Coordinates of C-alpha atoms in Angstrom, one line a residue:
M1 CA -4.5 -32.3 46.3
L2 CA -5.9 -32.2 42.7
G3 CA -4.1 -30.2 40.0
C4 CA -4.6 -29.4 36.4
C5 CA -2.5 -28.5 33.4
R6 CA -4.0 -25.8 31.1
T7 CA -2.7 -24.6 27.7
P8 CA -4.2 -21.6 25.9
G9 CA -6.2 -22.3 22.8
G10 CA -8.8 -24.7 24.2
C11 CA -6.6 -27.8 24.9
N12 CA -8.0 -30.6 27.0
L13 CA -7.2 -30.4 30.7
Q14 CA -5.0 -33.2 32.2
Y15 CA -5.7 -33.9 35.9
V16 CA -3.0 -35.5 38.0
F17 CA -2.8 -36.3 41.7
F18 CA 0.0 -34.9 43.8
T19 CA 1.4 -36.4 47.0
P20 CA -0.8 -36.1 50.1
F21 CA 1.8 -34.1 51.9
V22 CA 1.2 -30.4 52.2
V23 CA 3.8 -28.4 50.3
L24 CA 4.0 -24.7 50.7
L25 CA 4.3 -23.1 47.2
P26 CA 4.1 -19.5 46.1
E27 CA 0.6 -18.5 44.8
V28 CA 1.9 -17.8 41.3
T29 CA 5.1 -19.3 39.9
I30 CA 6.6 -19.3 36.4
N31 CA 8.9 -22.0 35.1
Y32 CA 10.2 -22.8 31.6
R33 CA 9.3 -26.2 30.2
H34 CA 10.4 -27.2 26.7
G35 CA 11.2 -23.6 25.9
L36 CA 7.7 -22.3 26.9
P37 CA 6.9 -20.5 30.1
V38 CA 4.4 -22.3 32.3
I39 CA 2.5 -20.1 34.8
T40 CA 1.2 -22.0 37.8
L41 CA -1.4 -20.4 40.1
T42 CA -4.1 -21.4 42.6
L43 CA -7.7 -21.2 41.4
P44 CA -9.7 -19.3 44.1
T45 CA -12.9 -21.3 43.9
R46 CA -11.5 -24.9 44.0
R47 CA -8.2 -24.0 45.6
E48 CA -6.4 -26.1 43.0
R49 CA -3.0 -25.5 41.4
C50 CA -3.4 -25.0 37.7
Q51 CA -0.7 -24.7 35.1
F52 CA -1.0 -22.5 32.0
A53 CA 1.5 -23.0 29.2
V54 CA 1.7 -19.8 27.0
K55 CA 3.3 -19.0 23.7
P56 CA 5.0 -15.7 24.5
M57 CA 5.5 -14.7 20.9
V58 CA 1.8 -15.1 20.1
A59 CA -0.3 -15.0 23.2
T60 CA -1.4 -11.7 24.7
V61 CA -2.1 -10.7 28.3
G62 CA -5.8 -10.5 27.5
A63 CA -5.8 -14.1 26.1
F64 CA -4.0 -15.4 29.2
L65 CA -6.5 -13.7 31.5
K66 CA -9.5 -15.1 29.5
D67 CA -8.0 -18.6 29.9
V68 CA -7.8 -18.1 33.6
Q69 CA -11.4 -16.9 33.9
R70 CA -12.6 -19.7 31.6
E71 CA -10.9 -22.3 33.9
D72 CA -12.5 -20.9 37.1
K73 CA -16.0 -19.4 36.6
G74 CA -15.7 -17.9 40.1
I75 CA -13.1 -15.4 38.9
V76 CA -15.0 -12.1 38.2
K77 CA -12.0 -9.8 37.8
A78 CA -8.6 -10.6 36.4
E79 CA -6.0 -7.9 35.6
V80 CA -2.3 -7.4 35.3
F81 CA -0.4 -4.4 36.7
A82 CA 3.2 -3.3 36.5
T83 CA 5.2 -2.9 39.7
D84 CA 4.6 0.9 39.7
G85 CA 0.8 0.3 39.7
S86 CA 0.0 1.1 36.1
K87 CA -2.3 -1.3 34.3
V88 CA -0.9 -3.5 31.6
S89 CA -2.9 -3.5 28.3
D90 CA -4.6 -6.7 27.3
A91 CA -2.9 -6.4 23.8
T92 CA 0.6 -6.6 25.4
L93 CA 2.4 -9.8 24.3
M94 CA 3.3 -12.2 27.1
E95 CA 6.9 -12.1 25.9
V96 CA 7.0 -8.4 26.9
L97 CA 5.2 -9.0 30.2
L98 CA 7.6 -11.8 31.3
R99 CA 10.6 -9.6 31.0
N100 CA 9.9 -7.8 34.3
D101 CA 8.1 -8.4 37.6
F102 CA 4.4 -7.7 37.6
K103 CA 1.3 -8.1 39.8
L104 CA -1.6 -10.4 39.0
L105 CA -4.9 -9.3 40.4
I106 CA -7.5 -12.1 40.7
N107 CA -10.8 -10.9 42.2
S108 CA -9.7 -8.8 45.2
T109 CA -6.3 -10.6 45.7
A110 CA -3.1 -9.3 44.2
Y111 CA -0.1 -11.6 43.6
S112 CA 3.5 -10.5 43.1
V113 CA 5.0 -12.4 40.2
S114 CA 8.8 -12.6 39.5
P115 CA 9.5 -14.3 36.2
P116 CA 12.8 -16.3 36.1
V117 CA 15.6 -14.9 34.0
K118 CA 15.7 -17.0 30.8
D119 CA 19.1 -18.0 29.6
K120 CA 20.2 -15.9 26.6
L121 CA 21.2 -17.7 23.5
S122 CA 24.9 -17.7 22.7
S123 CA 25.9 -15.6 19.7
E124 CA 26.8 -18.8 17.8
H125 CA 23.4 -20.3 18.5
A126 CA 21.6 -17.1 17.7
T127 CA 23.4 -16.9 14.3
E128 CA 22.4 -20.5 13.6
M129 CA 18.8 -19.8 14.4
E130 CA 18.8 -16.8 12.1
D131 CA 20.3 -18.9 9.3
I132 CA 17.5 -21.5 9.8
K133 CA 14.8 -18.9 9.7
S134 CA 16.3 -17.4 6.5
L135 CA 16.4 -20.9 5.0
I136 CA 12.8 -21.6 5.9
H137 CA 11.8 -18.3 4.4
R138 CA 13.6 -19.0 1.1
L139 CA 12.0 -22.4 0.9
F140 CA 8.6 -21.0 1.5
V141 CA 9.1 -18.4 -1.2
A142 CA 10.4 -21.0 -3.6
L143 CA 7.5 -23.4 -3.0
H144 CA 4.8 -20.8 -3.4
L145 CA 6.3 -18.3 -5.9
E146 CA 5.1 -20.2 -9.0
D147 CA 1.5 -20.4 -7.7
H148 CA 1.6 -16.7 -6.8
Q149 CA 2.9 -15.8 -10.3
I150 CA 0.2 -17.9 -12.0
R151 CA -2.6 -16.4 -9.8
K152 CA -1.2 -12.9 -10.4
E153 CA -1.0 -13.5 -14.2
R154 CA -4.6 -14.7 -14.3
E155 CA -5.8 -11.7 -12.4
L156 CA -3.9 -9.3 -14.7
L157 CA -5.3 -11.0 -17.8
Q158 CA -8.9 -10.8 -16.4
K159 CA -8.4 -7.1 -15.7
L160 CA -6.9 -6.5 -19.1
D161 CA -9.9 -8.2 -20.8
H162 CA -12.3 -6.1 -18.7
L163 CA -10.4 -2.9 -19.7
K164 CA -10.4 -3.8 -23.4
E165 CA -14.2 -4.3 -23.3
Q166 CA -14.6 -0.8 -21.8
L167 CA -12.2 0.7 -24.4
M168 CA -13.7 -0.9 -27.5
P169 CA -16.8 1.3 -27.8
L170 CA -14.8 4.5 -27.1
E171 CA -12.1 3.6 -29.6
Q172 CA -14.8 2.9 -32.3
V173 CA -16.3 6.3 -31.7
G174 CA -12.9 7.9 -31.9
R175 CA -11.8 6.1 -35.1
R176 CA -15.1 6.7 -36.9
G177 CA -16.2 10.2 -36.0
I178 CA -13.3 12.1 -34.5
Q179 CA -9.9 11.0 -35.7
P180 CA -10.3 11.4 -39.5
S181 CA -11.8 14.9 -39.2
R182 CA -9.3 16.1 -36.7
N183 CA -6.4 15.0 -38.9
A184 CA -7.9 16.7 -41.9
K185 CA -8.6 19.9 -39.9
T186 CA -5.0 20.1 -38.6
S187 CA -3.5 19.4 -42.0
R188 CA -5.7 22.1 -43.5
L189 CA -4.6 24.7 -41.0
L190 CA -0.9 23.9 -41.9
W191 CA -1.6 24.5 -45.6
V192 CA -3.5 27.7 -44.8
G193 CA -0.5 29.0 -42.8
L194 CA 1.8 28.2 -45.7
A195 CA -0.5 30.0 -48.1
L196 CA -0.6 33.1 -45.9
M197 CA 3.2 33.2 -45.5
S198 CA 3.6 32.9 -49.3
T199 CA 1.1 35.6 -49.9
Q200 CA 2.8 37.9 -47.5
G201 CA 6.2 37.3 -49.1
G202 CA 4.9 37.9 -52.6
A203 CA 3.1 41.1 -51.5
L204 CA 6.2 42.5 -49.9
A205 CA 8.3 41.7 -53.0
W206 CA 5.8 43.3 -55.3
L207 CA 5.6 46.5 -53.2
T208 CA 9.4 46.6 -52.9
W209 CA 10.4 46.2 -56.6
W210 CA 7.4 47.3 -58.5
V211 CA 5.4 49.9 -56.5
Y212 CA 7.8 51.5 -54.0
S213 CA 11.5 51.4 -53.3
W214 CA 13.5 49.5 -50.7
D215 CA 14.0 52.7 -48.7
I216 CA 10.3 53.0 -48.2
M217 CA 9.6 49.3 -47.6
E218 CA 12.4 48.7 -45.1
P219 CA 10.6 50.3 -42.1
V220 CA 7.5 48.3 -43.1
T221 CA 9.3 45.0 -43.1
Y222 CA 11.0 46.0 -39.7
F223 CA 7.6 46.5 -38.1
I224 CA 6.2 43.3 -39.6
T225 CA 9.2 41.4 -38.1
Y226 CA 8.8 43.1 -34.7
G227 CA 5.0 42.5 -34.8
S228 CA 5.7 38.8 -35.5
A229 CA 8.1 38.6 -32.5
M230 CA 5.4 40.2 -30.3
A231 CA 2.9 37.7 -31.5
F232 CA 5.3 34.8 -30.7
Y233 CA 5.9 36.3 -27.2
A234 CA 2.2 36.7 -26.6
Y235 CA 1.8 33.0 -27.6
F236 CA 4.4 32.0 -25.0
V237 CA 2.7 34.2 -22.3
L238 CA -0.7 32.6 -22.9
T239 CA 0.4 28.9 -23.4
K240 CA 3.6 28.8 -21.4
Q241 CA 5.2 27.1 -24.5
D242 CA 7.7 28.2 -27.1
Y243 CA 6.3 28.8 -30.6
L244 CA 7.6 25.6 -32.2
Y245 CA 5.7 24.2 -35.2
P246 CA 5.4 20.6 -33.9
D247 CA 4.1 21.9 -30.5
V248 CA 1.7 24.3 -32.2
K249 CA 0.4 21.5 -34.4
D250 CA -0.1 19.2 -31.4
R251 CA -1.9 21.9 -29.5
Q252 CA -4.2 22.7 -32.4
F253 CA -4.8 19.0 -32.8
L254 CA -5.8 18.5 -29.1
H255 CA -8.0 21.7 -29.2
Y256 CA -10.0 20.4 -32.1
F257 CA -10.1 16.9 -30.6
Y258 CA -11.7 18.0 -27.4
R259 CA -14.2 20.2 -29.2
K260 CA -15.2 17.4 -31.5
S261 CA -15.3 14.9 -28.6
K262 CA -17.7 17.1 -26.7
A263 CA -20.0 17.2 -29.8
K264 CA -19.8 13.4 -30.2
H265 CA -20.4 12.8 -26.4
F266 CA -17.0 11.1 -26.2
N267 CA -15.7 10.9 -22.6
V268 CA -12.0 11.8 -22.9
E269 CA -11.2 11.5 -19.2
Q270 CA -12.6 8.0 -19.0
Y271 CA -10.7 7.1 -22.2
N272 CA -7.4 8.4 -20.8
K273 CA -8.0 6.6 -17.5
L274 CA -8.6 3.3 -19.2
K275 CA -5.5 3.7 -21.4
E276 CA -3.4 4.4 -18.3
D277 CA -4.9 1.3 -16.6
V278 CA -4.0 -0.9 -19.6
A279 CA -0.5 0.5 -19.7
E280 CA -0.1 -0.3 -15.9
V281 CA -1.4 -3.9 -16.5
F282 CA 1.2 -4.4 -19.3
K283 CA 3.9 -3.0 -17.0
Y284 CA 3.3 -5.5 -14.2
S285 CA 2.4 -8.5 -16.4
P286 CA 5.1 -11.2 -16.5

């Protein structure tokens, strides 16, 4: 009787001759050899016993069935079912399939398969294997970390150069046509506010001591103070900010900046996005 040994992944077949005596074997058997499960079944066309060594952690049910069909072109249909009759997905790992009994359907013939119980690793051996895996992982990281850092740094520098090229024309427009005028405008508004407050104080003093008396001007100053409080409260209602001079200055600064940017066709949103990208590159750069 002629037999063959088949391993998934396109390995060459090895043919050996068995003894001439007839030995009654189950149609599908599973044995572990060198730690890997070896599935032995009879090919329906040539009636040969063929062995398939699978890698349970990597191979899937679909890959195993394709190997079986590739070995015997006469196999039209190959499927795997659970013992309750439900079909096993082709994406299921062989490791999961071999945990329980299942049925292998080849053409119109169904075979009941009972995988052997694999000896479980002792706790000491399992701990040793985990230590070895951890050591291999650390060695891999140590060997490839420097290359990864160099490649990452090169990518960040290229991205930074590209962002600076995009920022340069926008910053030139801002420095030449927007920033000087907006600074002057904000400063001028501050001086105007100081002049108005000084004028108001001088007018009240003149009316109090030279034109009228304090008894007449006291209600006037009260309503001026109350009106100022109402104006500050209205500012808070409209802007959701307290009336603090630094905040007012910044708000007026931004208001004039956006108005001037629109006149100069300066894309503020693009500029802010580029600045954020540059800051992010500096954040992740080594």
